[in-house]
Short mmCIF file of C-alpha atoms (C1' of nucleotides) in Angstrom, two decimals:
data_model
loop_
_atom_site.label_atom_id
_atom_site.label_comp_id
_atom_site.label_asym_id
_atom_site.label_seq_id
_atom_site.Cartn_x
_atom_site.Cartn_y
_atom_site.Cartn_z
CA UNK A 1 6.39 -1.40 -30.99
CA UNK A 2 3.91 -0.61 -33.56
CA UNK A 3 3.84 3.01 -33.80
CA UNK A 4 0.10 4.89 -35.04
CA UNK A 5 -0.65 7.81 -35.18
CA UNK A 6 -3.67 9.30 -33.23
CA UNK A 7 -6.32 12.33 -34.71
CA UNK A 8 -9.29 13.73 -35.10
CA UNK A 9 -9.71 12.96 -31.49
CA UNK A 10 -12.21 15.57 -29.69
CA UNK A 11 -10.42 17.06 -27.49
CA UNK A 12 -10.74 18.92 -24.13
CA UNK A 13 -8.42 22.32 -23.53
CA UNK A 14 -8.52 22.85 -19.78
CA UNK A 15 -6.32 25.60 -20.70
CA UNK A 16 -6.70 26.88 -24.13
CA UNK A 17 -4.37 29.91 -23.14
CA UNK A 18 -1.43 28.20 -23.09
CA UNK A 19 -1.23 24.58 -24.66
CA UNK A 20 -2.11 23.29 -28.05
CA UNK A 21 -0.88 19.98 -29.34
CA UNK A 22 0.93 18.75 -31.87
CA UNK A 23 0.78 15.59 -33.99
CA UNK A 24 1.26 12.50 -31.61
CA UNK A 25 3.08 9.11 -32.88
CA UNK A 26 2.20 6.08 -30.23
CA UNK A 27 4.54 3.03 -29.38
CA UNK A 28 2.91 0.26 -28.28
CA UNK A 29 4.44 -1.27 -25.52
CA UNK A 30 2.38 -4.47 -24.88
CA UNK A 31 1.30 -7.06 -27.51
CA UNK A 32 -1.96 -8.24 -25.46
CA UNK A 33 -4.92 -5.95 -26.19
CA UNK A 34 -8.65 -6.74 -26.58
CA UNK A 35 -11.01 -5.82 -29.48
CA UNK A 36 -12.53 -2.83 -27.56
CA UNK A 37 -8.63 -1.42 -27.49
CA UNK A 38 -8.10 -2.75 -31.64
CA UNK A 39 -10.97 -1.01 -32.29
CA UNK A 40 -10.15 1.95 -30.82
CA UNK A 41 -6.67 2.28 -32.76
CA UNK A 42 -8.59 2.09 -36.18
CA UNK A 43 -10.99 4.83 -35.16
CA UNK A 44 -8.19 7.26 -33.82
CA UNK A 45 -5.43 6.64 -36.71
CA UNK A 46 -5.69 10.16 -37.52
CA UNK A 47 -4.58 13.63 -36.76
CA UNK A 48 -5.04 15.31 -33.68
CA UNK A 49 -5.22 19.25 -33.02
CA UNK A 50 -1.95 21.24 -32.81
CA UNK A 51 -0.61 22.64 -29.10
CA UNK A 52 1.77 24.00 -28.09
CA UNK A 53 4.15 22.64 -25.27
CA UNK A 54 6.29 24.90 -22.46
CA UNK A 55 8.47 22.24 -21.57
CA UNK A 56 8.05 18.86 -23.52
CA UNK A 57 9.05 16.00 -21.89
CA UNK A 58 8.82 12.06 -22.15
CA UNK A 59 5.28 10.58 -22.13
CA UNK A 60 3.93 7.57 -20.69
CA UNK A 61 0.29 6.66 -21.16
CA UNK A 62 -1.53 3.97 -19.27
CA UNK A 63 -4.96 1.97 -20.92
CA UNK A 64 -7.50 0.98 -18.59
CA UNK A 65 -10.80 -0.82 -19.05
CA UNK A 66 -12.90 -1.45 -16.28
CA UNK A 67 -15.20 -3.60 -18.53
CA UNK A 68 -17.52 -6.89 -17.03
CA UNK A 69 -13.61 -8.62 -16.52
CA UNK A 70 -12.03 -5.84 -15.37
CA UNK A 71 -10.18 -8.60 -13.64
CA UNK A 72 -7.96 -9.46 -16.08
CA UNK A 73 -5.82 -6.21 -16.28
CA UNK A 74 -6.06 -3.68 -19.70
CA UNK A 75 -3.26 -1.63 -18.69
CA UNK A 76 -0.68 -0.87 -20.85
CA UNK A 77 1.99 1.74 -21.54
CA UNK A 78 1.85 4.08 -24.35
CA UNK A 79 4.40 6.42 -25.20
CA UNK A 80 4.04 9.40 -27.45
CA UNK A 81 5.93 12.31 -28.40
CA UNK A 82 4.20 16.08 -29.45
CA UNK A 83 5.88 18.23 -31.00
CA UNK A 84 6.27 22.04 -30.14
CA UNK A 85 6.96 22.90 -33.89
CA UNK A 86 3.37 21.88 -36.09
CA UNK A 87 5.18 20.79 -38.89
CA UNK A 88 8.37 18.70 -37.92
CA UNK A 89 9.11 16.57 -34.84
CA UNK A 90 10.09 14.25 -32.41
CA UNK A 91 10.39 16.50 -28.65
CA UNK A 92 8.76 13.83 -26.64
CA UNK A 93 6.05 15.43 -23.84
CA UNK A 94 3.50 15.12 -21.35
CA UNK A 95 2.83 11.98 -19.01
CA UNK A 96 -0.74 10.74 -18.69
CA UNK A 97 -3.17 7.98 -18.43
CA UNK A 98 -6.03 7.13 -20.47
CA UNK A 99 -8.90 5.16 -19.20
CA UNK A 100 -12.79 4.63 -19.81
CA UNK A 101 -14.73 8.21 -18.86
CA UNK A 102 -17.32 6.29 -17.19
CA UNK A 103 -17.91 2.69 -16.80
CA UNK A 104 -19.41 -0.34 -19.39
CA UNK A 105 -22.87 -0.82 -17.65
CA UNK A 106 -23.35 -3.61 -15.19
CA UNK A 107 -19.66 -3.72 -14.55
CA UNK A 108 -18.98 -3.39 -10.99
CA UNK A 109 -17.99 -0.13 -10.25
CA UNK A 110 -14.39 -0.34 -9.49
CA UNK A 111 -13.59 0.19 -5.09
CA UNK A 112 -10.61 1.02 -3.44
CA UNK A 113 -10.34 -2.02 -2.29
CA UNK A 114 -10.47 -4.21 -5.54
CA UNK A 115 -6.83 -4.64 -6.27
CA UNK A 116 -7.96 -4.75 -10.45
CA UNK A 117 -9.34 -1.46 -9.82
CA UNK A 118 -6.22 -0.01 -8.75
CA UNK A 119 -5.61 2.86 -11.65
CA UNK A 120 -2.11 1.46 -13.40
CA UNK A 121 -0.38 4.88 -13.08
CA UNK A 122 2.50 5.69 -10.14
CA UNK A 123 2.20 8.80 -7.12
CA UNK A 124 3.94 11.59 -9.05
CA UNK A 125 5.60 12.15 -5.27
CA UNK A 126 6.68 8.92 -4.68
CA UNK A 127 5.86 6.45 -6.99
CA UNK A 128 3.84 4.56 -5.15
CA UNK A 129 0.36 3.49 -6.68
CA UNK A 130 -1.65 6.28 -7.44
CA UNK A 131 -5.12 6.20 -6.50
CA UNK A 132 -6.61 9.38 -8.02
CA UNK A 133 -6.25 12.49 -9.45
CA UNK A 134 -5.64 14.24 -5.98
CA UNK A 135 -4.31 18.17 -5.45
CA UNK A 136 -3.73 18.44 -9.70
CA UNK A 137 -1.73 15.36 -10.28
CA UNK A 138 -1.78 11.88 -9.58
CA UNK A 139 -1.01 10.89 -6.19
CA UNK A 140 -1.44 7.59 -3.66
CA UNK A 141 -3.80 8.11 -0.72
CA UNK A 142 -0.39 8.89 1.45
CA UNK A 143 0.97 11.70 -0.17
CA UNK A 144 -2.57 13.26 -1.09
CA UNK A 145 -2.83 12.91 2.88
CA UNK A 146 0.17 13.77 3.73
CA UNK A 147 -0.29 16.82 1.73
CA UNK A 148 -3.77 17.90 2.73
CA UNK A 149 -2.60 17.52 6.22
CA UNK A 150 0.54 20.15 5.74
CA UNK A 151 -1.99 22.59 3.92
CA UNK A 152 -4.62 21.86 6.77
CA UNK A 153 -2.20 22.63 9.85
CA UNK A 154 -0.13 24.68 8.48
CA UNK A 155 2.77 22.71 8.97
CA UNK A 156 6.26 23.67 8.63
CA UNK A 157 9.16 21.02 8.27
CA UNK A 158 12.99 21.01 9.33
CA UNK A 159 13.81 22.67 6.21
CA UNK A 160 16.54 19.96 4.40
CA UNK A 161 18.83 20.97 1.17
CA UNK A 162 19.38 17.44 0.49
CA UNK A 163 16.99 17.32 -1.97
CA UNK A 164 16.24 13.68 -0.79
CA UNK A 165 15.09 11.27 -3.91
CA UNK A 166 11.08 10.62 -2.75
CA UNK A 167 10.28 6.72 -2.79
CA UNK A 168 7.47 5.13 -1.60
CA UNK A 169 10.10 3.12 1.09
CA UNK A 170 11.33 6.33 2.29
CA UNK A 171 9.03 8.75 1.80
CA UNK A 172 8.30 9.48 5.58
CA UNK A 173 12.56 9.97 6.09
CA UNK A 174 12.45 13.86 5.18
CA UNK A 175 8.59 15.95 5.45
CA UNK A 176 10.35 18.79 3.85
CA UNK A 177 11.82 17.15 0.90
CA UNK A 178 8.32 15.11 0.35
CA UNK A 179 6.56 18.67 0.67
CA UNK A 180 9.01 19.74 -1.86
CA UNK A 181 8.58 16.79 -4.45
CA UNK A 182 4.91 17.65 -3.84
CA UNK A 183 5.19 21.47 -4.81
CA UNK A 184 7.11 20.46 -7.95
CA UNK A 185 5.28 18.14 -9.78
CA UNK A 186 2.21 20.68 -8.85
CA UNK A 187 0.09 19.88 -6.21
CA UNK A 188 -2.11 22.81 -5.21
CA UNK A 189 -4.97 22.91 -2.90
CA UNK A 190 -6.72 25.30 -5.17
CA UNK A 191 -7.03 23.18 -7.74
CA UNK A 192 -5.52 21.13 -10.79
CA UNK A 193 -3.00 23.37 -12.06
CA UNK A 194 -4.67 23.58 -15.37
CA UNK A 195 -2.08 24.79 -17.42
CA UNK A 196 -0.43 21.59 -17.09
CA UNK A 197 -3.28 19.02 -17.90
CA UNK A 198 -5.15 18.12 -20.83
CA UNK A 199 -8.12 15.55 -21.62
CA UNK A 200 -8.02 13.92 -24.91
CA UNK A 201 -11.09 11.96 -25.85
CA UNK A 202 -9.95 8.92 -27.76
CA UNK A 203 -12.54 6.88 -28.27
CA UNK A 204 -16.11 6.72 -26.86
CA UNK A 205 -15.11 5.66 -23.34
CA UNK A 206 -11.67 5.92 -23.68
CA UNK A 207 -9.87 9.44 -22.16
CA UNK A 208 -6.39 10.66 -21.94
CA UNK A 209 -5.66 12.95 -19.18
CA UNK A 210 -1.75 13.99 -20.30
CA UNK A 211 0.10 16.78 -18.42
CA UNK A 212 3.52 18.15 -18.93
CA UNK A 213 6.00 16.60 -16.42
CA UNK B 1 -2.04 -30.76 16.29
CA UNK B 2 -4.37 -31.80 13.01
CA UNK B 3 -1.84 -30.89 9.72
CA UNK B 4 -4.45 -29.94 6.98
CA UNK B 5 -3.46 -28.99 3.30
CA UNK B 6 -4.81 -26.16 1.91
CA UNK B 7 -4.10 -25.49 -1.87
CA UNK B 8 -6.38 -24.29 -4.99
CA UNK B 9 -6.29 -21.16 -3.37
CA UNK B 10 -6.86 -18.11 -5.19
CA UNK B 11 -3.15 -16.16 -5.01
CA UNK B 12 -1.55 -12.74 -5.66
CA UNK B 13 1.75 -12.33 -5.90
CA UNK B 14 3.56 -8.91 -4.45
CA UNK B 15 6.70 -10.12 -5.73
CA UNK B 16 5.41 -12.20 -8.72
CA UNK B 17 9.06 -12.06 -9.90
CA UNK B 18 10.45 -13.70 -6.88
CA UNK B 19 8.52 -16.48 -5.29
CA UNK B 20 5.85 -19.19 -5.73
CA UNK B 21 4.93 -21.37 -3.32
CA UNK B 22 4.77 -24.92 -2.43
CA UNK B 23 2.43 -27.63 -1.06
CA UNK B 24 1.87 -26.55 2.55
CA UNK B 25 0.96 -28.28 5.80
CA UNK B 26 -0.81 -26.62 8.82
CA UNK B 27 -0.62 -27.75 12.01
CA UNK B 28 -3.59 -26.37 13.63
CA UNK B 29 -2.11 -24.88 17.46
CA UNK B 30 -5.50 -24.60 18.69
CA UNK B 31 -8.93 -26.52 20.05
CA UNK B 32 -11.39 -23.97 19.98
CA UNK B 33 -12.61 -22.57 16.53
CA UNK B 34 -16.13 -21.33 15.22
CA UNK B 35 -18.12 -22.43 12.49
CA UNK B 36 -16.93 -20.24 9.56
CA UNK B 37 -13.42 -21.55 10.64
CA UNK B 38 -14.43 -24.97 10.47
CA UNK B 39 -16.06 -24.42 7.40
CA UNK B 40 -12.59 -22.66 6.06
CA UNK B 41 -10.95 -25.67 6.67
CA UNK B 42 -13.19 -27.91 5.27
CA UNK B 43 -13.30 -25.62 1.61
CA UNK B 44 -9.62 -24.96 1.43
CA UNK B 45 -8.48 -28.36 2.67
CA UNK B 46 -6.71 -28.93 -0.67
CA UNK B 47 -3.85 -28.01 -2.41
CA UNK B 48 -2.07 -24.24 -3.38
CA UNK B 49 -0.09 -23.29 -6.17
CA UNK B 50 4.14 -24.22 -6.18
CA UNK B 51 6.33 -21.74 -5.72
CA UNK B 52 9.99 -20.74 -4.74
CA UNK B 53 11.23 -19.32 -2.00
CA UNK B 54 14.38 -17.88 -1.38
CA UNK B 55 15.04 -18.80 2.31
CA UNK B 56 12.15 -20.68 3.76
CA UNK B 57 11.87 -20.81 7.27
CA UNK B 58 10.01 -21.25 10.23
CA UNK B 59 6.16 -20.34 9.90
CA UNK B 60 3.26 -18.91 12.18
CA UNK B 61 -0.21 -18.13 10.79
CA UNK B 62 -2.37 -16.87 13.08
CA UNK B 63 -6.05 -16.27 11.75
CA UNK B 64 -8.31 -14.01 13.57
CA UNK B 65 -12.21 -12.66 12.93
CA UNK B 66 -13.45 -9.41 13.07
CA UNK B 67 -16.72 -10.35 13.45
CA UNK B 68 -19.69 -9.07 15.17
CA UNK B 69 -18.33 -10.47 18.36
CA UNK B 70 -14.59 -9.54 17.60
CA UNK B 71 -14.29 -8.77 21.13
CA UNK B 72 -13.99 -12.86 21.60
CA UNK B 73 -10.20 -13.20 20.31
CA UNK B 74 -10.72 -15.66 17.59
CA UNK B 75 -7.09 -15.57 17.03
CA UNK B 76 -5.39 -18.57 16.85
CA UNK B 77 -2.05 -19.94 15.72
CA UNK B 78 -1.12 -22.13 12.73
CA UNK B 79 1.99 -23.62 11.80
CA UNK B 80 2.71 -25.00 8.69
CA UNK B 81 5.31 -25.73 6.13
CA UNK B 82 6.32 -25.30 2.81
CA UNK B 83 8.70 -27.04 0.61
CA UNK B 84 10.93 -25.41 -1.85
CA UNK B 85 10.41 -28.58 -4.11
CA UNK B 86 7.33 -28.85 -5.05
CA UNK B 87 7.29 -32.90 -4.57
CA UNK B 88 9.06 -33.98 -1.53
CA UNK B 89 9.00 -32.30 2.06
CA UNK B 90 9.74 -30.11 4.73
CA UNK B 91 11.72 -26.96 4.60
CA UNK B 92 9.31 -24.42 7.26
CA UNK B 93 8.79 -21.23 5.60
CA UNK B 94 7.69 -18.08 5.96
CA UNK B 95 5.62 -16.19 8.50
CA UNK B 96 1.97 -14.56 8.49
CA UNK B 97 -1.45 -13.93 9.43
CA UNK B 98 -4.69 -14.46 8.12
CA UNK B 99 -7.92 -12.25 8.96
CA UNK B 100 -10.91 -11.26 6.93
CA UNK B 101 -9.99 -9.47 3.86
CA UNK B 102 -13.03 -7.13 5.14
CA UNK B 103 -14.38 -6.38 8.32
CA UNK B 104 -18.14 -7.85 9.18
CA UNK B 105 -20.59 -4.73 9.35
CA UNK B 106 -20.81 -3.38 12.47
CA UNK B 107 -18.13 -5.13 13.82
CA UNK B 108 -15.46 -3.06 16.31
CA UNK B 109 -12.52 -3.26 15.23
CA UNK B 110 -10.10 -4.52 18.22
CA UNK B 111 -7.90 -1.69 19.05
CA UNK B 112 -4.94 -1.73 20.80
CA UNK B 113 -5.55 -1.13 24.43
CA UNK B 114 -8.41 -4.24 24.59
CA UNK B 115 -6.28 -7.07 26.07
CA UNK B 116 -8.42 -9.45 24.12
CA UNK B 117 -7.10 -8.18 20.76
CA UNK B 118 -3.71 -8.51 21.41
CA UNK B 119 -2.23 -10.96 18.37
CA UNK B 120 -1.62 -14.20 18.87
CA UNK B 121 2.02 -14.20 17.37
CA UNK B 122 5.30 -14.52 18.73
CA UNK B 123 8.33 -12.20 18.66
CA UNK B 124 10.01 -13.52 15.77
CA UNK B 125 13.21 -12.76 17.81
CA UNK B 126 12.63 -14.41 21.43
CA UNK B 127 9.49 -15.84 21.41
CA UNK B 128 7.47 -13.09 23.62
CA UNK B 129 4.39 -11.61 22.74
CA UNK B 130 4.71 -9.73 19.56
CA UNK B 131 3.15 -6.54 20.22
CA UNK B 132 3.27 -5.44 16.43
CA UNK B 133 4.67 -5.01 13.16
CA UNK B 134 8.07 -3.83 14.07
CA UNK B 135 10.49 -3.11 11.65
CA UNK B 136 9.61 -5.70 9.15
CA UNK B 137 8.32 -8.54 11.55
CA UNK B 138 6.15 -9.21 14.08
CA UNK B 139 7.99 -8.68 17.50
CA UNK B 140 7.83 -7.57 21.21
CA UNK B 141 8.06 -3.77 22.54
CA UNK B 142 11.96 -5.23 23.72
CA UNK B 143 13.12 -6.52 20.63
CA UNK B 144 11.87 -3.63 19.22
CA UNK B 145 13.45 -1.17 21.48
CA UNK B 146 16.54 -3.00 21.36
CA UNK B 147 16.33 -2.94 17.26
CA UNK B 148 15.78 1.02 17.44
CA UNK B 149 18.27 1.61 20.16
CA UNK B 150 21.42 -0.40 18.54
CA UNK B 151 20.27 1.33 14.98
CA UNK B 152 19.99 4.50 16.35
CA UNK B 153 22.94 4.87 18.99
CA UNK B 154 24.74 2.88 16.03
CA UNK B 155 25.87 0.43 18.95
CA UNK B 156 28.72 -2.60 18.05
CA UNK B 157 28.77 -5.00 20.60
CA UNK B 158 31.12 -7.72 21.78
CA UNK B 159 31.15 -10.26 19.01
CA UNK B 160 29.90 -13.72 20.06
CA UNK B 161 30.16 -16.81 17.76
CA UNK B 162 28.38 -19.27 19.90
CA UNK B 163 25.15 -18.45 17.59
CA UNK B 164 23.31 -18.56 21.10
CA UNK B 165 19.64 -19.01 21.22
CA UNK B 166 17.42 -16.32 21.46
CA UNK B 167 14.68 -16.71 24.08
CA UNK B 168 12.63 -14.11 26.44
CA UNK B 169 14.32 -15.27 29.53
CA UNK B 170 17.50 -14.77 28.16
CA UNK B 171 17.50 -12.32 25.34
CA UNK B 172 19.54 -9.77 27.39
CA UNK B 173 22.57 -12.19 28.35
CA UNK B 174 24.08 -11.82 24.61
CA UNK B 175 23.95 -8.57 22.58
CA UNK B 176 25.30 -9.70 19.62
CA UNK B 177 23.56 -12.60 18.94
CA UNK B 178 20.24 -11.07 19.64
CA UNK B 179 21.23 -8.28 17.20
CA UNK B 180 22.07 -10.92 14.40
CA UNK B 181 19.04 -12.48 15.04
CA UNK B 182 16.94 -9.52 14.73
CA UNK B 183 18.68 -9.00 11.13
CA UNK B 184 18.29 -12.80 10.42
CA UNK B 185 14.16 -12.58 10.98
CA UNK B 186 14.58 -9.53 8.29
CA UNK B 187 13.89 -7.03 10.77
CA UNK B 188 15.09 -3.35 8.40
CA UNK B 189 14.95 0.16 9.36
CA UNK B 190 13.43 0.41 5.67
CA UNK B 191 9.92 -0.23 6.48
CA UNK B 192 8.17 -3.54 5.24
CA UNK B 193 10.06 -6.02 3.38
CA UNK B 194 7.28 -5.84 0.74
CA UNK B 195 9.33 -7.89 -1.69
CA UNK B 196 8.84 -10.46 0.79
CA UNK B 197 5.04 -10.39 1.45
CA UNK B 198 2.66 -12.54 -0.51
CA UNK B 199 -1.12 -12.75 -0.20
CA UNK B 200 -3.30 -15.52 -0.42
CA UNK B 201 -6.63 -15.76 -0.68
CA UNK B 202 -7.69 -18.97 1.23
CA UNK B 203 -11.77 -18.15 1.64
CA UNK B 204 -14.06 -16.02 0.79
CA UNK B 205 -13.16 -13.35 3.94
CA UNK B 206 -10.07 -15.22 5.00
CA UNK B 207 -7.06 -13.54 3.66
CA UNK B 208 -3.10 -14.75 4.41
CA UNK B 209 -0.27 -12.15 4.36
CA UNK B 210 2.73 -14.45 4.52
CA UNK B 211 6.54 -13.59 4.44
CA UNK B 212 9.62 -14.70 4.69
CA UNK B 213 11.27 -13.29 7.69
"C1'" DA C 1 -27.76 9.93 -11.03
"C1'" DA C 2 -23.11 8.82 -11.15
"C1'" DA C 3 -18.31 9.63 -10.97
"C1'" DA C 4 -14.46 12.02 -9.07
"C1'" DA C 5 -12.19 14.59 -5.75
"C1'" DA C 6 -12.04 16.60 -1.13
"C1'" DG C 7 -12.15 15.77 3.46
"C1'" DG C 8 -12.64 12.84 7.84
"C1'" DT C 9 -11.43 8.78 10.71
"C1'" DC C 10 -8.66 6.00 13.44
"C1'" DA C 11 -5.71 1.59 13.87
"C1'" DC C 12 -1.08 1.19 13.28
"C1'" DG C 13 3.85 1.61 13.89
"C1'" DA C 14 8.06 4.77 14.59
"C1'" DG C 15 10.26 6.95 17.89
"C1'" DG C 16 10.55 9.11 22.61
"C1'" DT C 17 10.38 8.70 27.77
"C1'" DC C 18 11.78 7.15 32.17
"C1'" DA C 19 11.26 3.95 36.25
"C1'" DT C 20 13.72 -0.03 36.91
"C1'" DA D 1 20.63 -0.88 29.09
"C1'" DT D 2 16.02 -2.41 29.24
"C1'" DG D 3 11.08 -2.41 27.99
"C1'" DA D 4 6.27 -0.82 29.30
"C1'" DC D 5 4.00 2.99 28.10
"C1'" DC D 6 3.33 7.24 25.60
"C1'" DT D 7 2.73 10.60 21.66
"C1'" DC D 8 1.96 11.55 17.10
"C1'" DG D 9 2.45 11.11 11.94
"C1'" DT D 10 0.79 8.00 8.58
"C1'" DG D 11 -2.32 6.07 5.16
"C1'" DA D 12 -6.19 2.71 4.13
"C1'" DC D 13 -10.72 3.24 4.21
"C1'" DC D 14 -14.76 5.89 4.58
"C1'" DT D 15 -18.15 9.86 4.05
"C1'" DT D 16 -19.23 14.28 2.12
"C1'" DT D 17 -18.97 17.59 -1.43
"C1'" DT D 18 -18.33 18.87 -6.09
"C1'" DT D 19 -18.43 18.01 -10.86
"C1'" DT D 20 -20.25 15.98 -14.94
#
DNA sequence: AAAAAAGGTCACGAGGTCAT
DNA sequence: ATGACCTCGTGACCTTTTTT
């Protein structure tokens, strides 16, 4: 758990209105990484742009490469921690992934159905494995269905006030609750909700896409 | 009945935690194959990776193509065994099915209502047809119903230690030993036992999904 | 042109039905 | 009570549209 400290890093508002970002410490929290990744943490040691935060919470922030051995899996967890006030600290936010904006040429483009492809970041529903950036948050291909077919018929559940705990093995037990757990962590047919997400460009072909959770 | 080895297979684990598997032995159940079966056997006649299995039992592998001419059940059965120790024999484990890990262009996939595509498995309960996935295994539409019923009625029924043997002609003389033996395959109102499934890559477009029911 | 997200498809399995 | 048959929600996979 080598912390560093990340800056200078161009960086993307997608809404300038509301967030800014504070100073970000990083904890490793795998040893394995390749030169591509080492080289990487050199260039960003810095200082990043100051935000501001509605509701900070922890941060977890996945590394990717889809590089010629893509095989051999990149990911690894980061976790970070902005802070609302500039100056002083430590009111961990934001949840996220980071992964290369486009891929190193002649790698294989990753498919759906290459498991090393498979983006290491869980549904925000369900925690299954998320598959894409679906509705405004990360989401597997059931609950991005399930939820563009509930928009698309207009479907209304059994309402429920058990507030039932959405898992990937239960997940089809109680529509309402999963539509629920949906609308909370933000899905919206009419787009990302914007004021929640943020690209960070860390490196040439590396990107962090952090939102508040 | 020609037992075959297949090992150096290319393997990934769902549970990596849990289980590795041992030297296996397959008892081909059928006459007929085609040439890109033949020529499976002939690449993968060799030897797979060790591993540990909690409770090993009794094993069906039935391989099937989706080729061009999918219509043609290619299904077949295989039998075969692994051994918790990696050196010495014969504990029967585990239960699966092995198809191409893509469909052939062009090829239809076999659909429910064609008699020919029906699987080639057995009810994991009483040795009937499996008509499905059901509840964790592969079983027949009366196993099934009988699995939904007693879960859903909550049913008890007359306890029975004779551990009687579950077979289609007689699966309705004992209630309560049918019921234990649907819980003994793993059958679970849960959905999948994923922690239990394990695929193996044994050619090119040959893929095994093997549990242990 | 390429990548990402939205939207469509359809085999599959859960659960219901009802003649037996 | 059983099980053959049915309906329908699901989600893996695919195509189309949008974004970059």
């Amino acid at each position: 758990m080598r912390p560093i400290f990340v800056s200078n890093a161009k960086t993307e508002m997608v809404d300038a209105e509301r967030a800014a970002w504070s100073m970000m410490s990083f904890g490793r929290e795998q040893t394995e990484v390749d030169d591509r990744v080492n080289s990487f943490q050199m260039k960003t040691e810095s200082s990043l742009d100051f935000c501001h935060l509605s509701s900070p919470e922890h941060c977890h922030i996945s590394l990717q490469h889809h590089g010629p051995d893509a095989r051999q899996s990149y990911g690894y967890a980061y976790e970070y921690q902005l802070n609302n006030d500039p100056v002083s600290s430590s009111q961990p936010i934001a949840c996220g992934i980071v992964y290369p904006s486009r891929p190193v040429p002649h790698a294989k483009p990753p498919t759906h159905t290459d498991p090393s492809a498979v983006l290491n970041i869980d549904c925000r529903v369900c925690g299954d494995v998320a598959t894409g950036f679906h509705y405004g948050v990360h989401a597997c291909e059931g609950c991005k269905g399930f939820f563009r077919r509930t928009l698309r018929l207009k479907l209304a559940y059994d309402p429920c006030d058990l507030n039932c705990r959405i898992q990937k093995k239960n997940r089809n037990k109680c529509q309402y609750c999963r539509f629920q757990k949906c609308l909370l962590v933000g899905m919206s047919h009419d787009g990302k909700p914007l004021e929640r997400v943020k690209l960070i460009y860390l490196h040439d072909n590396l990107k962090a896409e952090c939102y508040v959770a």
